[in-house]
Coordinates of C-alpha atoms (C1' of nucleotides) in Angstrom, one line a residue:
Chain N
M1 CA -102.0 -30.0 -86.3
K2 CA -105.4 -31.6 -86.3
N3 CA -108.5 -30.5 -84.4
E4 CA -112.1 -30.6 -84.5
S5 CA -113.6 -29.4 -81.2
R6 CA -113.1 -25.9 -82.7
D7 CA -115.0 -24.3 -79.8
A8 CA -112.0 -22.2 -78.9
S9 CA -113.2 -19.2 -80.7
R10 CA -112.1 -15.6 -80.0
S11 CA -114.1 -15.4 -76.8
P12 CA -111.7 -14.3 -74.0
R13 CA -113.4 -16.9 -71.9
Q14 CA -112.0 -20.0 -70.2
V15 CA -111.9 -23.1 -72.5
C16 CA -111.0 -26.1 -70.3
A17 CA -111.7 -29.5 -71.5
H18 CA -108.7 -30.5 -73.5
G19 CA -106.0 -28.7 -71.6
D20 CA -106.9 -25.5 -73.2
R21 CA -107.2 -23.8 -69.8
H22 CA -104.6 -21.3 -70.0
A23 CA -104.7 -21.0 -73.7
S24 CA -107.4 -18.4 -73.3
E25 CA -104.9 -16.0 -71.9
E26 CA -102.6 -16.6 -74.9
V27 CA -105.5 -16.1 -77.2
R28 CA -106.4 -12.9 -75.7
R29 CA -102.9 -11.6 -76.0
I30 CA -102.7 -12.4 -79.5
E31 CA -106.1 -11.0 -80.4
N32 CA -105.2 -7.8 -78.6
A33 CA -102.2 -7.5 -80.8
F34 CA -104.3 -7.6 -83.8
F35 CA -107.0 -5.4 -82.7
D36 CA -104.9 -2.8 -81.3
L37 CA -103.9 -2.0 -84.7
S38 CA -107.1 -2.9 -86.7
R39 CA -110.6 -3.7 -86.2
P40 CA -112.0 -6.4 -88.3
N41 CA -112.4 -9.8 -86.7
T42 CA -112.0 -11.8 -89.9
A43 CA -111.8 -15.6 -90.5
P44 CA -108.2 -15.6 -91.3
R45 CA -107.4 -13.9 -88.1
R46 CA -109.5 -16.2 -85.9
I47 CA -107.7 -19.2 -87.5
L48 CA -104.4 -17.6 -87.1
V49 CA -105.0 -16.8 -83.4
E50 CA -106.2 -20.3 -82.9
K51 CA -103.1 -21.8 -84.5
L52 CA -100.8 -19.5 -82.6
A53 CA -102.3 -20.3 -79.3
E54 CA -101.7 -24.0 -80.2
L55 CA -98.1 -23.3 -81.2
A56 CA -97.8 -21.4 -77.9
R57 CA -98.8 -24.4 -76.0
T58 CA -96.3 -26.6 -77.5
G59 CA -93.5 -23.8 -77.8
E60 CA -93.0 -24.9 -81.3
A61 CA -90.9 -22.6 -83.6
F62 CA -92.0 -22.3 -87.2
S63 CA -91.1 -20.8 -90.4
T64 CA -93.5 -18.6 -92.4
D65 CA -94.1 -21.4 -94.7
D66 CA -94.7 -23.9 -91.9
L67 CA -97.3 -21.5 -90.7
W68 CA -98.8 -21.0 -94.1
Q69 CA -99.0 -24.7 -94.6
G70 CA -100.5 -25.3 -91.2
L71 CA -103.1 -22.6 -91.8
R72 CA -104.0 -23.8 -95.2
A73 CA -104.9 -27.2 -93.8
V74 CA -107.6 -25.5 -91.9
H75 CA -108.6 -22.7 -94.0
G76 CA -107.7 -23.7 -97.5
R77 CA -107.7 -20.4 -99.2
I78 CA -105.4 -18.3 -96.9
G79 CA -102.8 -16.3 -98.8
R80 CA -99.1 -16.2 -98.2
A81 CA -99.2 -12.5 -98.0
T82 CA -101.7 -12.6 -95.2
V83 CA -99.4 -14.8 -93.2
Y84 CA -96.4 -12.5 -93.9
R85 CA -98.5 -9.4 -93.0
S86 CA -99.7 -11.0 -89.8
I87 CA -96.3 -12.2 -88.6
E88 CA -95.0 -8.7 -89.2
Q89 CA -97.5 -7.2 -87.0
L90 CA -97.2 -9.8 -84.3
V91 CA -93.4 -9.4 -84.1
E92 CA -93.9 -5.7 -83.9
S93 CA -96.3 -6.1 -81.0
K94 CA -94.0 -8.7 -79.3
V95 CA -96.4 -11.7 -79.5
L96 CA -93.9 -13.4 -81.7
D97 CA -90.0 -13.5 -81.4
R98 CA -88.0 -13.9 -84.5
V99 CA -85.1 -16.5 -84.1
E100 CA -82.3 -16.8 -86.4
L101 CA -80.9 -20.3 -86.8
R102 CA -77.3 -21.0 -87.3
D103 CA -77.8 -21.7 -90.9
G104 CA -79.2 -18.2 -91.2
S105 CA -82.9 -19.2 -91.8
R106 CA -85.6 -17.8 -89.6
R107 CA -88.2 -19.2 -87.3
Y108 CA -90.9 -17.5 -85.2
R109 CA -92.1 -18.5 -81.8
V110 CA -94.9 -17.4 -79.6
C111 CA -93.0 -16.0 -76.6
G112 CA -94.1 -14.9 -73.1
G113 CA -93.9 -11.3 -72.1
A114 CA -90.9 -11.8 -69.6
H115 CA -87.5 -10.9 -70.6
H116 CA -85.8 -13.9 -72.0
H117 CA -83.5 -15.3 -74.7
H118 CA -83.3 -18.4 -76.9
L119 CA -81.5 -21.6 -76.8
V120 CA -81.5 -23.2 -80.3
C121 CA -80.9 -26.8 -81.4
N122 CA -78.7 -26.8 -84.4
T123 CA -80.1 -30.2 -85.5
C124 CA -83.8 -30.2 -85.0
H125 CA -84.3 -26.5 -84.7
R126 CA -86.2 -26.7 -81.4
V127 CA -86.1 -23.4 -79.6
E128 CA -86.3 -23.0 -75.8
E129 CA -86.4 -19.9 -73.6
F130 CA -84.0 -19.0 -70.7
Q131 CA -83.9 -16.1 -68.5
E132 CA -80.1 -15.6 -67.8
C133 CA -78.7 -12.4 -69.0
L134 CA -76.1 -9.8 -68.4
S135 CA -77.3 -7.3 -65.9
V136 CA -78.9 -4.1 -67.1
R137 CA -76.0 -2.3 -65.6
T138 CA -73.4 -4.1 -67.7
I139 CA -75.5 -3.6 -70.9
E140 CA -75.8 0.1 -70.1
E141 CA -72.1 0.2 -69.4
I142 CA -71.3 -1.3 -72.9
G143 CA -73.5 1.2 -74.5
R144 CA -71.9 4.1 -72.5
R145 CA -68.4 3.1 -73.3
H146 CA -69.2 3.3 -77.0
G147 CA -71.4 6.3 -76.9
F148 CA -74.6 4.3 -77.8
T149 CA -78.0 4.7 -76.4
V150 CA -79.0 1.0 -75.9
E151 CA -82.5 0.0 -77.1
E152 CA -82.5 -3.7 -77.0
H153 CA -80.3 -6.9 -77.2
T154 CA -80.4 -10.5 -78.1
L155 CA -78.6 -13.4 -76.7
T156 CA -78.8 -16.7 -78.5
V157 CA -77.2 -19.9 -77.5
Y158 CA -76.8 -22.6 -80.1
G159 CA -76.1 -26.3 -79.5
T160 CA -77.6 -29.7 -79.7
C161 CA -80.5 -30.9 -77.8
S162 CA -80.6 -34.0 -75.8
S163 CA -82.7 -36.1 -78.0
C164 CA -80.6 -35.1 -81.1
L165 CA -77.5 -36.1 -79.3
K166 CA -79.1 -39.5 -78.3
S167 CA -80.4 -40.2 -81.8
G168 CA -77.0 -39.3 -83.1
D169 CA -78.6 -37.1 -85.7
K170 CA -76.0 -34.7 -84.5
Chain L
M1 CA -66.9 3.7 -98.6
K2 CA -65.1 6.9 -98.5
N3 CA -62.1 7.3 -96.4
E4 CA -59.1 9.6 -95.9
S5 CA -59.0 11.0 -92.5
R6 CA -59.6 7.6 -91.1
D7 CA -57.6 8.2 -87.9
A8 CA -60.4 7.0 -85.6
S9 CA -59.7 3.4 -86.1
R10 CA -60.2 0.9 -83.5
S11 CA -56.8 -0.5 -83.9
P12 CA -55.1 -0.7 -80.6
R13 CA -51.9 0.2 -82.4
Q14 CA -50.4 3.3 -83.8
V15 CA -51.4 3.8 -87.3
C16 CA -49.0 6.2 -88.9
A17 CA -48.6 7.2 -92.5
H18 CA -51.3 5.5 -94.5
G19 CA -52.2 3.3 -91.5
D20 CA -51.1 0.2 -93.4
R21 CA -48.3 -0.9 -91.0
H22 CA -50.4 -3.4 -89.2
A23 CA -52.7 -4.1 -92.1
S24 CA -50.1 -6.6 -93.3
E25 CA -51.0 -8.7 -90.4
E26 CA -54.6 -8.5 -91.4
V27 CA -53.8 -9.2 -95.0
R28 CA -51.8 -12.3 -94.0
R29 CA -54.8 -13.5 -91.9
I30 CA -57.2 -13.1 -94.7
E31 CA -54.8 -14.6 -97.3
N32 CA -54.4 -17.7 -95.1
A33 CA -58.0 -18.2 -94.8
F34 CA -58.1 -18.4 -98.6
F35 CA -55.0 -20.5 -99.1
D36 CA -55.9 -22.9 -96.4
L37 CA -58.6 -24.0 -98.6
S38 CA -57.2 -23.4 -102.0
R39 CA -54.1 -22.6 -103.9
P40 CA -54.5 -20.1 -106.7
N41 CA -53.6 -16.5 -106.0
T42 CA -56.0 -15.0 -108.5
A43 CA -56.6 -11.3 -109.3
P44 CA -60.1 -11.4 -107.6
R45 CA -58.6 -12.7 -104.5
R46 CA -55.9 -10.1 -104.3
I47 CA -58.4 -7.3 -104.7
L48 CA -60.7 -8.9 -102.2
V49 CA -57.9 -9.3 -99.5
E50 CA -56.9 -5.7 -100.2
K51 CA -60.4 -4.4 -99.8
L52 CA -61.0 -6.4 -96.7
A53 CA -57.9 -5.2 -95.1
E54 CA -59.1 -1.7 -95.7
L55 CA -62.5 -2.5 -94.2
A56 CA -60.7 -4.1 -91.3
R57 CA -58.9 -0.8 -90.6
T58 CA -62.2 1.2 -90.6
G59 CA -64.1 -1.4 -88.9
E60 CA -66.8 -0.8 -91.4
A61 CA -69.7 -3.3 -91.7
F62 CA -71.0 -4.1 -95.2
S63 CA -73.5 -6.0 -97.1
T64 CA -72.7 -8.4 -99.8
D65 CA -73.8 -5.8 -102.4
D66 CA -71.7 -3.1 -100.7
L67 CA -68.7 -5.4 -101.0
W68 CA -69.4 -6.2 -104.6
Q69 CA -69.9 -2.7 -105.7
G70 CA -66.7 -1.8 -103.9
L71 CA -64.8 -4.4 -105.7
R72 CA -66.2 -3.6 -109.0
A73 CA -64.9 -0.2 -108.7
V74 CA -61.5 -1.6 -108.7
H75 CA -61.7 -4.7 -110.7
G76 CA -64.7 -4.1 -113.0
R77 CA -65.4 -7.6 -114.1
I78 CA -65.8 -9.3 -110.7
G79 CA -68.9 -11.4 -110.5
R80 CA -71.4 -11.5 -107.6
A81 CA -71.0 -15.2 -107.3
T82 CA -67.4 -14.8 -106.5
V83 CA -68.2 -12.4 -103.7
Y84 CA -70.7 -14.7 -102.2
R85 CA -68.4 -17.7 -102.4
S86 CA -65.6 -15.8 -100.9
I87 CA -67.7 -14.4 -98.0
E88 CA -68.9 -17.9 -97.3
Q89 CA -65.4 -19.1 -96.9
L90 CA -64.3 -16.3 -94.9
V91 CA -67.2 -16.5 -92.4
E92 CA -66.4 -20.2 -92.2
S93 CA -62.8 -19.5 -91.4
K94 CA -63.7 -16.8 -88.8
V95 CA -62.2 -13.9 -90.7
L96 CA -65.7 -12.4 -91.2
D97 CA -68.5 -12.1 -88.7
R98 CA -72.0 -12.1 -89.9
V99 CA -74.2 -9.5 -88.1
E100 CA -77.9 -9.3 -88.2
L101 CA -79.4 -5.8 -88.1
R102 CA -82.6 -5.0 -86.4
D103 CA -84.4 -4.9 -89.7
G104 CA -83.3 -8.4 -90.3
S105 CA -80.8 -7.6 -93.1
R106 CA -77.2 -8.8 -92.9
R107 CA -73.9 -7.2 -92.7
Y108 CA -70.3 -8.6 -92.5
R109 CA -67.5 -7.3 -90.7
V110 CA -63.7 -8.2 -90.5
C111 CA -63.3 -9.1 -86.8
G112 CA -60.5 -9.9 -84.6
G113 CA -59.8 -13.4 -83.3
A114 CA -60.6 -12.7 -79.6
H115 CA -64.1 -13.6 -78.2
H116 CA -66.3 -10.6 -78.7
H117 CA -69.9 -9.6 -79.5
H118 CA -71.5 -6.7 -81.4
L119 CA -73.0 -3.3 -80.7
V120 CA -75.1 -2.1 -83.7
C121 CA -76.4 1.3 -84.4
N122 CA -80.0 0.9 -85.5
T123 CA -79.7 4.2 -87.6
C124 CA -76.4 4.2 -89.4
H125 CA -75.8 0.5 -89.0
R126 CA -72.2 1.0 -87.7
V127 CA -71.0 -2.1 -85.8
E128 CA -68.7 -2.2 -82.9
E129 CA -67.2 -4.9 -80.9
F130 CA -67.2 -5.4 -77.2
Q131 CA -65.8 -8.1 -74.9
E132 CA -68.5 -8.4 -72.1
C133 CA -70.3 -11.7 -72.0
L134 CA -71.8 -14.2 -69.6
S135 CA -69.3 -16.5 -67.9
V136 CA -68.7 -19.7 -69.7
R137 CA -70.0 -21.3 -66.5
T138 CA -73.4 -19.6 -66.9
I139 CA -73.7 -20.5 -70.5
E140 CA -72.9 -24.1 -69.8
E141 CA -75.4 -24.1 -67.0
I142 CA -78.1 -22.8 -69.3
G143 CA -77.4 -25.8 -71.7
R144 CA -77.2 -28.2 -68.9
R145 CA -80.6 -27.3 -67.5
H146 CA -82.1 -27.7 -70.8
G147 CA -80.1 -30.8 -71.8
F148 CA -78.3 -29.0 -74.5
T149 CA -74.7 -29.4 -75.4
V150 CA -73.7 -25.8 -76.1
E151 CA -71.7 -25.0 -79.3
E152 CA -71.7 -21.3 -79.6
H153 CA -73.7 -18.2 -78.8
T154 CA -74.2 -14.7 -80.0
L155 CA -75.0 -11.5 -78.0
T156 CA -75.9 -8.4 -79.9
V157 CA -76.8 -5.0 -78.4
Y158 CA -78.9 -2.6 -80.6
G159 CA -79.1 1.1 -80.0
T160 CA -78.2 4.5 -81.5
C161 CA -74.7 5.7 -81.8
S162 CA -73.7 9.2 -80.5
S163 CA -73.3 10.7 -84.0
C164 CA -76.8 9.6 -85.0
L165 CA -78.2 10.8 -81.7
K166 CA -76.7 14.2 -82.3
S167 CA -77.6 14.6 -85.9
G168 CA -81.1 13.7 -84.8
D169 CA -81.3 11.0 -87.6
K170 CA -82.6 9.0 -84.8
Chain J
dA1 C1' -121.8 2.9 -97.1
dT2 C1' -117.0 2.9 -95.6
dT3 C1' -113.0 1.1 -94.3
dG4 C1' -109.4 -1.9 -94.7
dC5 C1' -108.2 -6.8 -94.9
dT6 C1' -107.7 -10.7 -98.1
dG7 C1' -106.1 -13.5 -102.0
dC8 C1' -103.9 -13.6 -106.1
dA9 C1' -100.3 -13.0 -109.2
dA10 C1' -96.6 -10.4 -110.4
dA11 C1' -92.6 -8.1 -109.0
dA12 C1' -88.6 -7.5 -106.3
dC13 C1' -84.9 -9.4 -103.7
dC14 C1' -81.3 -12.1 -102.4
dT15 C1' -78.6 -16.2 -102.9
dT16 C1' -77.3 -20.5 -105.2
dT17 C1' -76.0 -23.2 -109.1
dG18 C1' -74.3 -25.0 -113.8
dC19 C1' -71.0 -24.6 -116.9
dA20 C1' -67.7 -22.9 -120.3
dA21 C1' -63.8 -20.1 -120.3
dA22 C1' -60.0 -18.1 -117.9
dT23 C1' -56.3 -18.4 -114.7
dG24 C1' -52.7 -20.1 -111.6
dT25 C1' -49.4 -23.6 -110.6
Chain E
dA1 C1' -51.4 -30.0 -119.0
dC2 C1' -54.3 -30.0 -114.9
dA3 C1' -56.9 -28.4 -111.3
dT4 C1' -59.5 -24.5 -109.6
dT5 C1' -61.6 -20.4 -109.6
dT6 C1' -64.2 -17.1 -112.1
dG7 C1' -68.0 -14.7 -114.6
dC8 C1' -72.3 -15.0 -116.4
dA9 C1' -76.8 -16.2 -116.7
dA10 C1' -80.4 -18.9 -115.2
dA11 C1' -82.7 -20.9 -111.4
dG12 C1' -84.4 -21.0 -106.6
dG13 C1' -86.3 -19.5 -102.7
dT14 C1' -88.3 -15.9 -100.0
dT15 C1' -90.6 -11.7 -99.1
dT16 C1' -93.1 -7.6 -100.9
dT17 C1' -96.5 -5.1 -103.6
dG18 C1' -100.5 -3.7 -106.4
dC19 C1' -105.0 -4.2 -106.9
dA20 C1' -109.8 -5.8 -107.4
dG21 C1' -113.1 -8.0 -104.5
dC22 C1' -114.9 -9.0 -100.1
dA23 C1' -116.0 -8.9 -95.3
dA24 C1' -116.7 -6.4 -91.1
dT25 C1' -118.3 -2.5 -88.8

DNA sequence: ATTGCTGCAAAACCTTTGCAAATGT
DNA sequence: ACATTTGCAAAGGTTTTGCAGCAAT
């Protein structure tokens, strides 16, 4: 998680150069999530948005501690509580998805707006998205049969990714 | 964990009298899970098996603390660690399912052996089972497309149950 | 100036671990 | 007797909270 050319900034403008092209869209989405709820454009937020845009690009899943460490490397003085508070807001506003690993620990991931679910590697903890799902009709039917009003659902597939299979880490 | 007029029950069998008839089956399953791994038939285990058979009948979902409290009421001196250790074994041996609530907290539930998933009430935290699922073919296809070897999956539907809807707790 | 975010440290939670004592076989 | 489990208390890890100070508007 290096970086230098820290031009990105909060500007909802195109960035180009190092493949940051569509990152601006991501950056805007994340900024909106913050500023819908609050006003101040503070340093911690700028750094967080930047880091999350980067994580969005790689699709990396991370723990709260991973994120805290990553941010400290840039900002130094950022508090754990700030990270927790931000993650909470961002999950709430659907910028982040919370994913439960098989061992029960949690990771977060910047996820697109489209309906999707997660495929998790039990070895390296990589998380990928997929679209397949039960039909809305079927889900509603499940709720109806039990007298529930359905609000949401999660579908998570656990397994071993190809590189972990190859390297035999499995 | 009250109980009395617990006629509702999801048991696909008649219940009669104290509804303990088929509980013996449940009891045996739970005992086996313990004794497959170890020998001693200790008091804490007997009480645990009994309590879980009861919870199986009502289909109630519980937290580790709920269970600990429930057991203490009977046994008095049972330690939290024993409860944690037992739950771990029982999840491992598929007697219990771990269910994640919408708020991120965890509950456990005695679940049948058949493949199933969970419907969770976001208000009262009731958990019910349902059978619907993607086809094995589809799940394998998801894995194949991403180069994953699929090991397992979870599907959880969250909503509000009819009684919470009625009582407006929602 | 006002508002509310931030960092820090402490507190609250939840779960695991070490070990002597108790228990079952 | 021997092998395990149990209860207790302490340790570990994670998340939340309270609050003074600070930054943004």
